[in-house]
Amino acid sequence: MERRVRVRFAPSPTGALHIGGVRTALYNYLFARQHGGDMLLRIEDTDSTRFVPGAEEYILEALDWLGIGIDEGLRMNNGKIEAVGVHGPYRQSERREIYHTYVKQLLDSGHAYIAFDTPEELEAKRTEIANFQYDARTREQMCNSLTLSKEEVDARLARGDKYVVRFKVEPNEDVHVHDLIRGEVVINSNILDDKVLYKSADDLPTYHLANIVDDHLMEVSHVIRGEEWLPSAPLHVLLYRAFGWADTMPEFAHLPLLLKPDGNGKLSKRDGDRLGFPVFPLEFHNQKDGTVSSGYRESGYFPEAVINFLALLGWHNTGDQEMFTMNELIQQFSLDRVSKSGAKFDFEKGKWFNHQYLQLHSNEELAELFVPTLKANGIENPDKAIVAKIISLVKDRVNFVPELWEQANFFFTAPTEYDEKSLKKRWKEESPRHMQELLALLENVPEEDWHKNEQTTDENGNAVTRWHLDNVVMPWIEKNEYGVGIVMNAFRICLVGAARGPHIWNITDILGKEETLRRVRTAINSIQ
């Protein structure tokens, strides 16, 4: 830790950012912030065939929405991409000349060689040799600068033959990778193939060369990435040695996979589609095939909830605390408490987190967030003070802001239909007569008394609201021996259209006298 901590998140612009990639970015960010270091972002776009228009903007917007700040590299600033830092360019496609220098260095030092094998020749060799891999045992049988004369190699290059540059892995060497999560990992070089480092077809390096060169030149101190890159780590160690950079090689930490909620294997978009949850932070419109994938933001999640949820998928704190602010995560995060095994993606727990954060928002904040849902349902220019009051009555029943409509729609629109199950169970033969009598009773309540209530406490010390309308209606029910449940359930159906909703006097308080009586009259005439 004597070096300044510098970590990087290096996604590829090949589509939407998977939620597993978001967690990788988050862990990098937490580690950097905890150690007073830098969070870099660069785009690894060397695979030009898989590039998806709009993916780069999507990645940066997602991180911006989640509050994962970028100190250096590419980042979003007021909706526009900007590059910040002295180690640019930060897109690998713009660093071709840099990579050329290091490809030549490896060729000159004998750590790499040029291979001219065509796809057909490689396929023929795979057919000939079971489990074929291009390595020390097979490279002498192939068409490359190790088997061809210098003159023939030069001639092929001069006439423009396509080629790749492969790293020359020496056989039977134990390669040690120290992983901050998994400890010492030892891989024998015999299982490594001579990986392609550069392709003349697109004049770009592969991930293996580009990420080593970039991490070195950008002074990255720690590489925190997904477990899927662990098999490549020995090759990367060998590349650092080949360049003479072993002393400044970053430390590695390979994060556990996010696993399917059910069954085995890595979490995929298909799992989300199948079980009904997003696997991307934002909704993604794929410009290549026209498909639209759901996102956490558009599904109604708060960014703080997504961060909290993801942080605990693979990392655990020392106590029982589950709710963390970003600052608390920064203070408590530690790689030594990151699990070695994969984490099941419990999307129901994600909903639970969103519910908790929704409760932490003020009713006024939620009212602002609820406005688009109201407009989508034809409610224009609502009184936000009344909306906030309504939300206070129902918010404990929802996980997401849009769900407030399902719980509260009757406050905004009078019922035109009545729930059949509620009617069958709670609307009795005598209900129309009860409602006529209740209507006459309520009509005589002065307007100034309609909303009157007082706050008291019950025998257990809990806050209780005593409504004036209770003093009007309950004695009438008791005097006539109608049964409180029979009358009040029918009354609720008149106002709501179903047997649901908060306390009945909270409903009449918000509806007001005129609307309450109108709904009762309508129900009496409508319910057969």
mmCIF file with all atom_site columns, C-alpha atoms in Angstrom, residues 406-497:
data_model
loop_
_atom_site.group_PDB
_atom_site.id
_atom_site.type_symbol
_atom_site.label_atom_id
_atom_site.label_alt_id
_atom_site.label_comp_id
_atom_site.label_asym_id
_atom_site.label_entity_id
_atom_site.label_seq_id
_atom_site.pdbx_PDB_ins_code
_atom_site.Cartn_x
_atom_site.Cartn_y
_atom_site.Cartn_z
_atom_site.occupancy
_atom_site.B_iso_or_equiv
_atom_site.pdbx_formal_charge
_atom_site.auth_seq_id
_atom_site.auth_comp_id
_atom_site.auth_asym_id
_atom_site.auth_atom_id
_atom_site.pdbx_PDB_model_num
ATOM 1  C CA . GLU A 1 406 ? -52.535 0.565   -7.385  1.00 0.00 ? 406 GLU A CA 1
ATOM 2  C CA . GLN A 1 407 ? -52.862 1.331   -3.673  1.00 0.00 ? 407 GLN A CA 1
ATOM 3  C CA . ALA A 1 408 ? -54.224 4.861   -4.005  1.00 0.00 ? 408 ALA A CA 1
ATOM 4  C CA . ASN A 1 409 ? -55.995 5.186   -7.376  1.00 0.00 ? 409 ASN A CA 1
ATOM 5  C CA . PHE A 1 410 ? -59.448 5.460   -5.753  1.00 0.00 ? 410 PHE A CA 1
ATOM 6  C CA . PHE A 1 411 ? -58.424 8.748   -4.138  1.00 0.00 ? 411 PHE A CA 1
ATOM 7  C CA . PHE A 1 412 ? -58.087 10.261  -7.616  1.00 0.00 ? 412 PHE A CA 1
ATOM 8  C CA . THR A 1 413 ? -60.818 8.504   -9.576  1.00 0.00 ? 413 THR A CA 1
ATOM 9  C CA . ALA A 1 414 ? -64.199 7.325   -8.270  1.00 0.00 ? 414 ALA A CA 1
ATOM 10 C CA . PRO A 1 415 ? -64.970 3.638   -8.787  1.00 0.00 ? 415 PRO A CA 1
ATOM 11 C CA . THR A 1 416 ? -67.008 2.813   -11.872 1.00 0.00 ? 416 THR A CA 1
ATOM 12 C CA . GLU A 1 417 ? -66.922 -0.918  -11.203 1.00 0.00 ? 417 GLU A CA 1
ATOM 13 C CA . TYR A 1 418 ? -67.063 -2.859  -7.950  1.00 0.00 ? 418 TYR A CA 1
ATOM 14 C CA . ASP A 1 419 ? -64.906 -5.851  -7.087  1.00 0.00 ? 419 ASP A CA 1
ATOM 15 C CA . GLU A 1 420 ? -66.970 -8.997  -7.447  1.00 0.00 ? 420 GLU A CA 1
ATOM 16 C CA . LYS A 1 421 ? -65.253 -10.899 -4.630  1.00 0.00 ? 421 LYS A CA 1
ATOM 17 C CA . SER A 1 422 ? -65.682 -7.981  -2.247  1.00 0.00 ? 422 SER A CA 1
ATOM 18 C CA . LEU A 1 423 ? -69.358 -7.691  -3.142  1.00 0.00 ? 423 LEU A CA 1
ATOM 19 C CA . LYS A 1 424 ? -69.999 -11.388 -2.698  1.00 0.00 ? 424 LYS A CA 1
ATOM 20 C CA . LYS A 1 425 ? -68.388 -11.416 0.731   1.00 0.00 ? 425 LYS A CA 1
ATOM 21 C CA . ARG A 1 426 ? -69.195 -7.981  2.171   1.00 0.00 ? 426 ARG A CA 1
ATOM 22 C CA . TRP A 1 427 ? -72.248 -6.495  0.384   1.00 0.00 ? 427 TRP A CA 1
ATOM 23 C CA . LYS A 1 428 ? -75.286 -7.885  2.149   1.00 0.00 ? 428 LYS A CA 1
ATOM 24 C CA . GLU A 1 429 ? -78.964 -7.855  1.265   1.00 0.00 ? 429 GLU A CA 1
ATOM 25 C CA . GLU A 1 430 ? -79.517 -5.080  3.779   1.00 0.00 ? 430 GLU A CA 1
ATOM 26 C CA . SER A 1 431 ? -76.503 -2.996  2.650   1.00 0.00 ? 431 SER A CA 1
ATOM 27 C CA . PRO A 1 432 ? -78.481 -0.640  0.336   1.00 0.00 ? 432 PRO A CA 1
ATOM 28 C CA . ARG A 1 433 ? -80.825 0.246   3.242   1.00 0.00 ? 433 ARG A CA 1
ATOM 29 C CA . HIS A 1 434 ? -77.866 0.726   5.607   1.00 0.00 ? 434 HIS A CA 1
ATOM 30 C CA . MET A 1 435 ? -76.164 2.988   3.086   1.00 0.00 ? 435 MET A CA 1
ATOM 31 C CA . GLN A 1 436 ? -79.319 5.077   2.610   1.00 0.00 ? 436 GLN A CA 1
ATOM 32 C CA . GLU A 1 437 ? -79.533 5.630   6.351   1.00 0.00 ? 437 GLU A CA 1
ATOM 33 C CA . LEU A 1 438 ? -75.780 6.342   6.592   1.00 0.00 ? 438 LEU A CA 1
ATOM 34 C CA . LEU A 1 439 ? -76.113 8.821   3.741   1.00 0.00 ? 439 LEU A CA 1
ATOM 35 C CA . ALA A 1 440 ? -78.839 10.727  5.603   1.00 0.00 ? 440 ALA A CA 1
ATOM 36 C CA . LEU A 1 441 ? -76.746 10.665  8.770   1.00 0.00 ? 441 LEU A CA 1
ATOM 37 C CA . LEU A 1 442 ? -73.610 12.015  7.071   1.00 0.00 ? 442 LEU A CA 1
ATOM 38 C CA . GLU A 1 443 ? -75.511 14.710  5.169   1.00 0.00 ? 443 GLU A CA 1
ATOM 39 C CA . ASN A 1 444 ? -76.305 16.303  8.523   1.00 0.00 ? 444 ASN A CA 1
ATOM 40 C CA . VAL A 1 445 ? -72.632 16.517  9.594   1.00 0.00 ? 445 VAL A CA 1
ATOM 41 C CA . PRO A 1 446 ? -71.548 20.190  9.370   1.00 0.00 ? 446 PRO A CA 1
ATOM 42 C CA . GLU A 1 447 ? -68.712 20.810  6.893   1.00 0.00 ? 447 GLU A CA 1
ATOM 43 C CA . GLU A 1 448 ? -66.505 22.219  9.656   1.00 0.00 ? 448 GLU A CA 1
ATOM 44 C CA . ASP A 1 449 ? -66.806 18.935  11.595  1.00 0.00 ? 449 ASP A CA 1
ATOM 45 C CA . TRP A 1 450 ? -66.121 16.614  8.643   1.00 0.00 ? 450 TRP A CA 1
ATOM 46 C CA . HIS A 1 451 ? -62.315 16.620  9.025   1.00 0.00 ? 451 HIS A CA 1
ATOM 47 C CA . LYS A 1 452 ? -62.215 17.089  12.802  1.00 0.00 ? 452 LYS A CA 1
ATOM 48 C CA . ASN A 1 453 ? -60.009 14.686  14.791  1.00 0.00 ? 453 ASN A CA 1
ATOM 49 C CA . GLU A 1 454 ? -57.781 14.570  17.838  1.00 0.00 ? 454 GLU A CA 1
ATOM 50 C CA . GLN A 1 455 ? -54.545 12.719  18.524  1.00 0.00 ? 455 GLN A CA 1
ATOM 51 C CA . THR A 1 456 ? -54.493 10.495  21.642  1.00 0.00 ? 456 THR A CA 1
ATOM 52 C CA . THR A 1 457 ? -52.751 7.323   22.782  1.00 0.00 ? 457 THR A CA 1
ATOM 53 C CA . ASP A 1 458 ? -54.129 3.869   23.495  1.00 0.00 ? 458 ASP A CA 1
ATOM 54 C CA . GLU A 1 459 ? -53.481 1.730   26.582  1.00 0.00 ? 459 GLU A CA 1
ATOM 55 C CA . ASN A 1 460 ? -50.125 0.648   25.080  1.00 0.00 ? 460 ASN A CA 1
ATOM 56 C CA . GLY A 1 461 ? -48.957 4.198   24.469  1.00 0.00 ? 461 GLY A CA 1
ATOM 57 C CA . ASN A 1 462 ? -49.444 4.014   20.694  1.00 0.00 ? 462 ASN A CA 1
ATOM 58 C CA . ALA A 1 463 ? -50.628 7.141   18.844  1.00 0.00 ? 463 ALA A CA 1
ATOM 59 C CA . VAL A 1 464 ? -54.293 6.960   17.891  1.00 0.00 ? 464 VAL A CA 1
ATOM 60 C CA . THR A 1 465 ? -56.430 9.355   15.822  1.00 0.00 ? 465 THR A CA 1
ATOM 61 C CA . ARG A 1 466 ? -59.954 9.873   17.188  1.00 0.00 ? 466 ARG A CA 1
ATOM 62 C CA . TRP A 1 467 ? -62.270 11.097  14.415  1.00 0.00 ? 467 TRP A CA 1
ATOM 63 C CA . HIS A 1 468 ? -65.407 13.164  14.954  1.00 0.00 ? 468 HIS A CA 1
ATOM 64 C CA . LEU A 1 469 ? -67.217 10.972  12.398  1.00 0.00 ? 469 LEU A CA 1
ATOM 65 C CA . ASP A 1 470 ? -66.683 7.989   14.716  1.00 0.00 ? 470 ASP A CA 1
ATOM 66 C CA . ASN A 1 471 ? -68.788 9.805   17.310  1.00 0.00 ? 471 ASN A CA 1
ATOM 67 C CA . VAL A 1 472 ? -71.520 10.274  14.710  1.00 0.00 ? 472 VAL A CA 1
ATOM 68 C CA . VAL A 1 473 ? -71.595 6.835   13.059  1.00 0.00 ? 473 VAL A CA 1
ATOM 69 C CA . MET A 1 474 ? -70.744 4.324   15.806  1.00 0.00 ? 474 MET A CA 1
ATOM 70 C CA . PRO A 1 475 ? -73.608 5.226   18.163  1.00 0.00 ? 475 PRO A CA 1
ATOM 71 C CA . TRP A 1 476 ? -76.059 4.906   15.250  1.00 0.00 ? 476 TRP A CA 1
ATOM 72 C CA . ILE A 1 477 ? -74.713 1.426   14.384  1.00 0.00 ? 477 ILE A CA 1
ATOM 73 C CA . GLU A 1 478 ? -74.841 0.284   18.005  1.00 0.00 ? 478 GLU A CA 1
ATOM 74 C CA . LYS A 1 479 ? -78.343 1.698   18.577  1.00 0.00 ? 479 LYS A CA 1
ATOM 75 C CA . ASN A 1 480 ? -79.683 -0.198  15.551  1.00 0.00 ? 480 ASN A CA 1
ATOM 76 C CA . GLU A 1 481 ? -77.581 -3.336  16.207  1.00 0.00 ? 481 GLU A CA 1
ATOM 77 C CA . TYR A 1 482 ? -76.460 -3.391  12.577  1.00 0.00 ? 482 TYR A CA 1
ATOM 78 C CA . GLY A 1 483 ? -72.934 -4.670  13.222  1.00 0.00 ? 483 GLY A CA 1
ATOM 79 C CA . VAL A 1 484 ? -69.909 -2.426  12.704  1.00 0.00 ? 484 VAL A CA 1
ATOM 80 C CA . GLY A 1 485 ? -68.258 -4.726  10.165  1.00 0.00 ? 485 GLY A CA 1
ATOM 81 C CA . ILE A 1 486 ? -71.384 -5.132  8.035   1.00 0.00 ? 486 ILE A CA 1
ATOM 82 C CA . VAL A 1 487 ? -71.934 -1.375  7.720   1.00 0.00 ? 487 VAL A CA 1
ATOM 83 C CA . MET A 1 488 ? -68.336 -0.206  7.409   1.00 0.00 ? 488 MET A CA 1
ATOM 84 C CA . ASN A 1 489 ? -67.359 -2.874  4.864   1.00 0.00 ? 489 ASN A CA 1
ATOM 85 C CA . ALA A 1 490 ? -70.249 -1.850  2.631   1.00 0.00 ? 490 ALA A CA 1
ATOM 86 C CA . PHE A 1 491 ? -69.312 1.825   3.129   1.00 0.00 ? 491 PHE A CA 1
ATOM 87 C CA . ARG A 1 492 ? -65.735 1.051   2.063   1.00 0.00 ? 492 ARG A CA 1
ATOM 88 C CA . ILE A 1 493 ? -66.937 -0.661  -1.116  1.00 0.00 ? 493 ILE A CA 1
ATOM 89 C CA . CYS A 1 494 ? -68.943 2.478   -1.961  1.00 0.00 ? 494 CYS A CA 1
ATOM 90 C CA . LEU A 1 495 ? -65.872 4.707   -1.634  1.00 0.00 ? 495 LEU A CA 1
ATOM 91 C CA . VAL A 1 496 ? -63.112 2.439   -2.947  1.00 0.00 ? 496 VAL A CA 1
ATOM 92 C CA . GLY A 1 497 ? -64.847 -0.102  -5.146  1.00 0.00 ? 497 GLY A CA 1
#
